[in-house]
mmCIF file of C-alpha atoms in Angstrom:
data_model
loop_
_atom_site.group_PDB
_atom_site.id
_atom_site.type_symbol
_atom_site.label_atom_id
_atom_site.label_comp_id
_atom_site.label_asym_id
_atom_site.label_seq_id
_atom_site.Cartn_x
_atom_site.Cartn_y
_atom_site.Cartn_z
ATOM 1 C CA MET A 5 114.985 102.485 107.958
ATOM 2 C CA GLU A 6 116.750 103.584 104.828
ATOM 3 C CA GLY A 7 117.787 107.096 103.886
ATOM 4 C CA LYS A 8 119.967 109.632 105.615
ATOM 5 C CA LYS A 9 119.232 108.726 109.196
ATOM 6 C CA THR A 10 121.912 109.054 111.838
ATOM 7 C CA GLY A 11 123.183 106.113 113.828
ATOM 8 C CA LYS A 12 121.040 107.091 116.820
ATOM 9 C CA GLU A 13 117.944 107.403 114.638
ATOM 10 C CA GLN A 14 118.538 103.960 113.168
ATOM 11 C CA ILE A 15 118.982 102.438 116.623
ATOM 12 C CA LEU A 16 115.718 104.103 117.726
ATOM 13 C CA ASP A 17 113.979 102.706 114.646
ATOM 14 C CA TYR A 18 115.160 99.187 115.456
ATOM 15 C CA PHE A 19 113.981 99.591 119.033
ATOM 16 C CA LEU A 20 110.540 100.785 117.889
ATOM 17 C CA VAL A 21 110.194 97.865 115.488
ATOM 18 C CA VAL A 22 111.098 95.361 118.209
ATOM 19 C CA ALA A 23 108.754 97.017 120.720
ATOM 20 C CA GLY A 24 105.937 97.294 118.195
ATOM 21 C CA SER A 25 106.285 93.663 117.111
ATOM 22 C CA PHE A 26 106.227 92.550 120.750
ATOM 23 C CA LEU A 27 103.076 94.576 121.525
ATOM 24 C CA LEU A 28 101.386 93.131 118.456
ATOM 25 C CA ALA A 29 102.361 89.614 119.550
ATOM 26 C CA ILE A 30 100.884 90.286 123.022
ATOM 27 C CA SER A 31 97.592 91.249 121.385
ATOM 28 C CA THR A 32 97.617 88.067 119.312
ATOM 29 C CA SER A 33 98.769 85.548 121.937
ATOM 30 C CA PHE A 34 96.947 86.794 125.042
ATOM 31 C CA PHE A 35 93.762 88.271 123.587
ATOM 32 C CA VAL A 36 92.902 87.568 119.936
ATOM 33 C CA LEU A 37 93.619 83.838 119.681
ATOM 34 C CA PRO A 38 92.464 82.624 123.130
ATOM 35 C CA PHE A 39 89.272 84.732 123.069
ATOM 36 C CA GLU A 40 88.674 84.090 119.341
ATOM 37 C CA ILE A 41 88.307 87.796 118.650
ATOM 38 C CA LEU A 42 87.225 88.633 115.121
ATOM 39 C CA THR A 43 89.625 91.524 114.731
ATOM 40 C CA GLY A 44 91.688 92.615 111.785
ATOM 41 C CA GLY A 45 95.125 91.474 110.743
ATOM 42 C CA VAL A 46 96.471 87.983 110.295
ATOM 43 C CA ALA A 47 95.382 87.115 113.832
ATOM 44 C CA GLY A 48 91.733 87.791 113.000
ATOM 45 C CA ILE A 49 91.997 85.726 109.832
ATOM 46 C CA ALA A 50 93.700 82.960 111.806
ATOM 47 C CA VAL A 51 90.720 82.778 114.176
ATOM 48 C CA VAL A 52 88.362 82.166 111.250
ATOM 49 C CA VAL A 53 90.631 79.791 109.314
ATOM 50 C CA ALA A 54 91.528 77.739 112.381
ATOM 51 C CA SER A 55 87.852 77.288 113.189
ATOM 52 C CA VAL A 56 86.889 76.225 109.666
ATOM 53 C CA PHE A 57 89.805 73.954 108.810
ATOM 54 C CA ASP A 58 90.762 72.762 112.298
ATOM 55 C CA VAL A 59 94.380 73.886 112.060
ATOM 56 C CA SER A 60 96.595 75.634 114.589
ATOM 57 C CA SER A 61 95.948 79.382 114.862
ATOM 58 C CA GLU A 62 99.650 79.913 115.455
ATOM 59 C CA PHE A 63 100.457 78.070 112.212
ATOM 60 C CA VAL A 64 98.046 80.275 110.251
ATOM 61 C CA VAL A 65 99.488 83.474 111.776
ATOM 62 C CA ASN A 66 103.058 82.514 110.946
ATOM 63 C CA GLY A 67 102.182 81.236 107.468
ATOM 64 C CA LEU A 68 100.224 84.340 106.489
ATOM 65 C CA THR A 69 102.908 86.655 107.850
ATOM 66 C CA VAL A 70 105.591 85.050 105.696
ATOM 67 C CA SER A 71 103.357 84.806 102.597
ATOM 68 C CA LEU A 72 102.237 88.437 102.755
ATOM 69 C CA PHE A 73 105.827 89.532 103.295
ATOM 70 C CA VAL A 74 106.651 87.967 99.929
ATOM 71 C CA VAL A 75 103.632 89.680 98.316
ATOM 72 C CA GLY A 76 104.773 93.000 99.747
ATOM 73 C CA TRP A 77 108.262 92.441 98.417
ATOM 74 C CA ILE A 78 106.829 91.889 94.930
ATOM 75 C CA PHE A 79 104.425 94.852 94.842
ATOM 76 C CA LEU A 80 106.143 97.356 97.129
ATOM 77 C CA GLY A 81 109.745 96.631 96.224
ATOM 78 C CA LYS A 82 113.027 95.820 97.904
ATOM 79 C CA GLY A 83 112.850 98.910 100.106
ATOM 80 C CA PHE A 84 109.641 97.646 101.665
ATOM 81 C CA ALA A 85 111.147 94.192 102.137
ATOM 82 C CA ALA A 86 114.202 95.651 103.862
ATOM 83 C CA ARG A 87 112.052 97.748 106.223
ATOM 84 C CA THR A 88 109.618 94.922 106.931
ATOM 85 C CA PHE A 89 111.961 91.965 107.261
ATOM 86 C CA LEU A 90 112.749 92.518 110.939
ATOM 87 C CA SER A 91 109.127 92.805 112.038
ATOM 88 C CA SER A 92 108.023 89.922 109.799
ATOM 89 C CA LEU A 93 110.652 87.812 111.533
ATOM 90 C CA LEU A 94 110.081 89.009 115.085
ATOM 91 C CA TYR A 95 106.268 89.000 115.160
ATOM 92 C CA PRO A 96 105.754 85.251 114.513
ATOM 93 C CA LEU A 97 108.744 84.506 116.750
ATOM 94 C CA PHE A 98 107.243 86.506 119.626
ATOM 95 C CA VAL A 99 103.846 84.850 119.080
ATOM 96 C CA SER A 100 105.426 81.398 119.333
ATOM 97 C CA LEU A 101 107.389 82.354 122.456
ATOM 98 C CA LEU A 102 104.416 83.959 124.224
ATOM 99 C CA ASN A 103 102.237 80.941 123.469
ATOM 100 C CA THR A 104 104.655 78.808 125.494
ATOM 101 C CA THR A 105 104.204 80.884 128.658
ATOM 102 C CA GLY A 106 100.947 79.192 129.557
ATOM 103 C CA ILE A 107 99.438 82.525 130.672
ATOM 104 C CA VAL A 108 95.641 82.483 130.485
ATOM 105 C CA LEU A 109 93.710 85.672 131.198
ATOM 106 C CA ASP A 110 90.253 85.528 132.789
ATOM 107 C CA LEU A 111 88.537 88.561 131.268
ATOM 108 C CA ASP A 112 85.163 89.638 130.011
ATOM 109 C CA PRO A 113 85.181 89.168 126.208
ATOM 110 C CA ILE A 114 84.456 92.849 125.560
ATOM 111 C CA VAL A 115 87.312 93.925 127.857
ATOM 112 C CA ALA A 116 89.604 91.460 126.102
ATOM 113 C CA THR A 117 88.513 92.846 122.727
ATOM 114 C CA ALA A 118 89.274 96.415 123.778
ATOM 115 C CA TYR A 119 92.732 95.515 125.061
ATOM 116 C CA ALA A 120 93.425 93.521 121.907
ATOM 117 C CA GLY A 121 92.815 96.728 119.963
ATOM 118 C CA VAL A 122 95.016 98.769 122.306
ATOM 119 C CA PHE A 123 98.046 96.482 122.009
ATOM 120 C CA MET A 124 97.500 95.899 118.298
ATOM 121 C CA GLY A 125 97.144 99.589 117.433
ATOM 122 C CA ALA A 126 100.071 100.616 119.612
ATOM 123 C CA GLY A 127 102.287 97.941 118.093
ATOM 124 C CA VAL A 128 101.389 98.678 114.484
ATOM 125 C CA GLY A 129 101.638 102.431 115.080
ATOM 126 C CA LEU A 130 105.141 102.189 116.550
ATOM 127 C CA VAL A 131 106.347 100.185 113.576
ATOM 128 C CA PHE A 132 104.672 102.589 111.129
ATOM 129 C CA ARG A 133 106.566 105.495 112.758
ATOM 130 C CA THR A 134 109.837 104.064 111.442
ATOM 131 C CA GLY A 135 108.527 103.858 107.875
ATOM 132 C CA ALA A 136 108.418 100.081 108.180
ATOM 133 C CA SER A 137 105.491 97.684 108.368
ATOM 134 C CA THR A 138 104.546 94.737 110.538
ATOM 135 C CA GLY A 139 103.913 92.788 107.353
ATOM 136 C CA GLY A 140 100.878 90.532 107.388
ATOM 137 C CA MET A 141 97.601 92.326 106.688
ATOM 138 C CA ASP A 142 99.418 95.670 106.702
ATOM 139 C CA VAL A 143 100.525 94.812 103.183
ATOM 140 C CA PRO A 144 97.153 95.239 101.375
ATOM 141 C CA PRO A 145 96.548 98.714 102.906
ATOM 142 C CA LEU A 146 100.098 99.772 102.037
ATOM 143 C CA ILE A 147 99.614 98.652 98.438
ATOM 144 C CA MET A 148 96.283 100.511 98.232
ATOM 145 C CA HIS A 149 97.858 103.601 99.841
ATOM 146 C CA LYS A 150 100.600 103.549 97.221
ATOM 147 C CA ILE A 151 98.029 103.338 94.412
ATOM 148 C CA THR A 152 95.299 105.668 95.691
ATOM 149 C CA GLY A 153 96.996 107.965 98.223
ATOM 150 C CA ILE A 154 94.123 107.392 100.671
ATOM 151 C CA ASP A 155 95.025 107.899 104.356
ATOM 152 C CA LEU A 156 96.807 104.793 105.631
ATOM 153 C CA SER A 157 94.949 104.516 108.965
ATOM 154 C CA ASN A 158 91.610 104.577 107.098
ATOM 155 C CA LEU A 159 92.752 101.805 104.785
ATOM 156 C CA VAL A 160 93.870 99.718 107.753
ATOM 157 C CA LEU A 161 90.464 100.271 109.359
ATOM 158 C CA LEU A 162 88.701 99.241 106.140
ATOM 159 C CA THR A 163 90.802 96.097 105.709
ATOM 160 C CA ASP A 164 90.294 95.068 109.316
ATOM 161 C CA ALA A 165 86.555 95.700 109.073
ATOM 162 C CA LEU A 166 86.322 93.464 106.002
ATOM 163 C CA THR A 167 88.155 90.742 107.912
ATOM 164 C CA VAL A 168 85.630 90.992 110.736
ATOM 165 C CA ILE A 169 82.714 90.894 108.314
ATOM 166 C CA ALA A 170 84.131 87.730 106.733
ATOM 167 C CA GLY A 171 84.037 86.108 110.173
ATOM 168 C CA ILE A 172 80.268 86.613 110.432
ATOM 169 C CA THR A 173 79.664 83.529 108.307
ATOM 170 C CA VAL A 174 81.521 81.408 110.865
ATOM 171 C CA PHE A 175 80.791 82.963 114.271
ATOM 172 C CA GLY A 176 77.670 85.046 113.692
ATOM 173 C CA ILE A 177 76.866 88.724 113.886
ATOM 174 C CA GLU A 178 77.246 89.186 117.657
ATOM 175 C CA LYS A 179 80.852 88.052 117.773
ATOM 176 C CA ALA A 180 81.645 90.121 114.707
ATOM 177 C CA LEU A 181 80.171 93.239 116.316
ATOM 178 C CA VAL A 182 82.282 92.647 119.410
ATOM 179 C CA GLY A 183 85.330 92.251 117.180
ATOM 180 C CA MET A 184 84.650 95.633 115.597
ATOM 181 C CA ILE A 185 85.503 97.199 118.954
ATOM 182 C CA SER A 186 89.101 96.061 118.625
ATOM 183 C CA VAL A 187 89.232 97.315 115.030
ATOM 184 C CA TYR A 188 88.036 100.778 116.072
ATOM 185 C CA VAL A 189 90.314 100.988 119.113
ATOM 186 C CA SER A 190 93.249 99.797 117.024
ATOM 187 C CA SER A 191 92.714 102.533 114.402
ATOM 188 C CA ILE A 192 92.673 105.192 117.137
ATOM 189 C CA LEU A 193 95.911 103.908 118.680
ATOM 190 C CA ILE A 194 97.625 103.816 115.285
ATOM 191 C CA ASP A 195 96.874 107.511 114.815
ATOM 192 C CA LYS A 196 98.013 108.315 118.364
ATOM 193 C CA MET A 197 101.316 106.493 117.876
ATOM 194 C CA LEU A 198 101.952 108.206 114.539
ATOM 195 C CA LEU A 199 101.433 111.612 116.181
ATOM 196 C CA LEU A 200 103.318 110.725 119.351
ATOM 197 C CA GLY A 201 105.669 113.548 120.307
ATOM 198 C CA GLY A 202 103.905 116.082 118.108
ATOM 199 C CA HIS A 203 102.896 119.462 119.494
ATOM 200 C CA GLN A 204 99.146 119.955 119.263
ATOM 201 C CA ALA A 205 98.099 123.560 118.789
ATOM 202 C CA LYS A 206 95.530 125.833 117.178
ATOM 203 C CA ALA A 207 95.988 127.809 113.988
ATOM 204 C CA VAL A 208 93.854 130.955 114.013
ATOM 205 C CA TYR A 209 93.160 133.187 111.001
ATOM 206 C CA ILE A 210 91.840 136.661 111.891
ATOM 207 C CA ILE A 211 90.392 139.119 109.382
ATOM 208 C CA SER A 212 89.976 142.523 110.968
ATOM 209 C CA ASP A 213 90.678 146.188 110.285
ATOM 210 C CA LYS A 214 92.196 146.272 113.789
ATOM 211 C CA TYR A 215 94.841 143.717 112.869
ATOM 212 C CA GLU A 216 97.684 145.966 114.071
ATOM 213 C CA ASP A 217 96.184 146.313 117.554
ATOM 214 C CA ILE A 218 95.483 142.586 117.717
ATOM 215 C CA ARG A 219 99.000 141.769 116.543
ATOM 216 C CA ASN A 220 100.562 143.985 119.225
ATOM 217 C CA ASP A 221 98.360 142.491 121.962
ATOM 218 C CA VAL A 222 99.224 138.950 120.889
ATOM 219 C CA ALA A 223 102.935 139.749 121.121
ATOM 220 C CA SER A 224 102.747 141.591 124.468
ATOM 221 C CA LYS A 225 100.099 139.548 126.298
ATOM 222 C CA ILE A 226 100.559 136.049 124.912
ATOM 223 C CA GLY A 227 104.143 136.171 123.716
ATOM 224 C CA ARG A 228 103.376 134.701 120.318
ATOM 225 C CA GLY A 229 104.512 135.856 116.923
ATOM 226 C CA THR A 230 102.101 136.437 114.072
ATOM 227 C CA THR A 231 102.158 136.304 110.293
ATOM 228 C CA LEU A 232 100.435 138.798 107.998
ATOM 229 C CA LEU A 233 98.926 137.326 104.860
ATOM 230 C CA GLU A 234 97.729 139.291 101.837
ATOM 231 C CA ALA A 235 94.138 138.530 100.819
ATOM 232 C CA GLN A 236 91.418 139.880 98.594
ATOM 233 C CA GLY A 237 87.690 139.773 99.226
ATOM 234 C CA GLY A 238 86.019 137.512 96.704
ATOM 235 C CA TYR A 239 82.873 139.638 96.556
ATOM 236 C CA THR A 240 84.148 143.165 97.204
ATOM 237 C CA GLY A 241 87.575 142.785 95.609
ATOM 238 C CA LYS A 242 88.950 144.770 98.563
ATOM 239 C CA GLU A 243 92.525 144.095 99.674
ATOM 240 C CA ARG A 244 92.611 142.800 103.242
ATOM 241 C CA LYS A 245 95.205 141.671 105.759
ATOM 242 C CA VAL A 246 94.796 138.252 107.353
ATOM 243 C CA LEU A 247 96.527 137.669 110.670
ATOM 244 C CA LEU A 248 97.742 134.118 111.263
ATOM 245 C CA VAL A 249 98.470 133.057 114.843
ATOM 246 C CA VAL A 250 99.628 129.596 115.907
ATOM 247 C CA LEU A 251 99.437 129.004 119.636
ATOM 248 C CA SER A 252 98.908 126.319 122.237
ATOM 249 C CA GLN A 253 95.436 125.110 123.183
ATOM 250 C CA LYS A 254 95.531 126.791 126.578
ATOM 251 C CA GLN A 255 96.511 130.153 125.028
ATOM 252 C CA TYR A 256 93.489 130.285 122.741
ATOM 253 C CA PRO A 257 90.995 131.701 125.310
ATOM 254 C CA GLU A 258 93.295 134.688 125.869
ATOM 255 C CA LEU A 259 93.560 135.257 122.119
ATOM 256 C CA ASN A 260 89.799 135.111 121.823
ATOM 257 C CA ARG A 261 89.462 137.769 124.544
ATOM 258 C CA ILE A 262 91.952 140.003 122.737
ATOM 259 C CA VAL A 263 90.105 139.737 119.441
ATOM 260 C CA MET A 264 86.688 140.318 121.000
ATOM 261 C CA HIS A 265 88.028 143.357 122.873
ATOM 262 C CA ARG A 266 89.679 144.932 119.850
ATOM 263 C CA ASP A 267 87.099 144.036 117.206
ATOM 264 C CA PRO A 268 83.915 142.103 118.120
ATOM 265 C CA THR A 269 83.028 141.944 114.400
ATOM 266 C CA ALA A 270 86.315 140.274 113.389
ATOM 267 C CA PHE A 271 86.066 137.198 111.172
ATOM 268 C CA VAL A 272 87.941 134.358 112.907
ATOM 269 C CA ILE A 273 88.757 130.871 111.626
ATOM 270 C CA VAL A 274 90.104 128.347 114.137
ATOM 271 C CA SER A 275 91.544 124.940 113.255
ATOM 272 C CA ASP A 276 93.275 122.255 115.282
ATOM 273 C CA THR A 277 96.767 121.235 114.219
ATOM 274 C CA THR A 278 98.195 117.846 115.058
ATOM 275 C CA GLU A 279 101.831 118.873 114.854
ATOM 276 C CA VAL A 280 103.718 122.161 114.974
ATOM 277 C CA LYS A 281 107.461 122.578 114.588
ATOM 278 C CA GLY A 282 109.457 125.742 115.057
ATOM 279 C CA GLU A 283 110.247 128.523 117.467
ATOM 280 C CA GLY A 284 108.176 128.406 120.633
ATOM 281 C CA PHE A 285 107.121 124.803 120.025
ATOM 282 C CA THR A 286 109.958 122.406 119.192
ATOM 283 C CA TYR A 287 112.699 124.820 120.255
ATOM 284 C CA PRO A 288 112.634 127.847 122.550
ATOM 285 C CA THR A 289 112.413 131.469 121.536
ATOM 286 C CA PRO A 290 115.681 133.464 121.637
ATOM 287 C CA ASP A 291 114.828 135.058 125.029
ATOM 288 C CA GLU A 292 113.930 131.782 126.720
#
């Protein structure tokens, strides 16, 4: 939460960290610990450690959270510590408070595992959106991301999977396989939270001699702007125009009809985009 953020943005960041820490604590207190789910994170490790050494799961969660916060401070710097301090404080506090409620859920273990992943992924994802971390087992992936540049959600998935695998020696393969459900669901929710509020769309590249006709139809029938890119055929060496169109998912069928009508032999490349910013997406066009 450092940098040139406005007061409102900082308040929103604090809110997201609090909400994310609370969701993560719900996953730990109501699902992971009582159902002994071999999931990722400090909660998954706590399940294994508590079983082997006969200590309180809550004690292990709180101890690991604080210890890994210190490790993160050392390897990721003061900026990381500043961004992570609030969550590292709130998460164990929320776990302790929720454990005093006496709420016990009667669920099928697989259902409990799935919901553990939902709350865990949503919580971690919300905190990640602020540039902060929940601490705990988020620290190793963040360190690896800093060193290797590998996608953060993939590193979280890998770390959590290794935690589950370690639990096989204590609980057996069946329980570990069930725990993998929460790891997978959690990784999906992390991605969803990171992209929350983004505008999904399609980016379409069209190579056609009828690019002028296609461009005019796109403007008049779909109401989208286009971009002309200069290209050269790798084999022929011929100069070509490439038409780039970015449009919403529901507008793509109409674009496809336009292209097929104007030039059935056109070369078309379609890709999904997870976020688009600009006129017609994050702010209206001048005539809207």
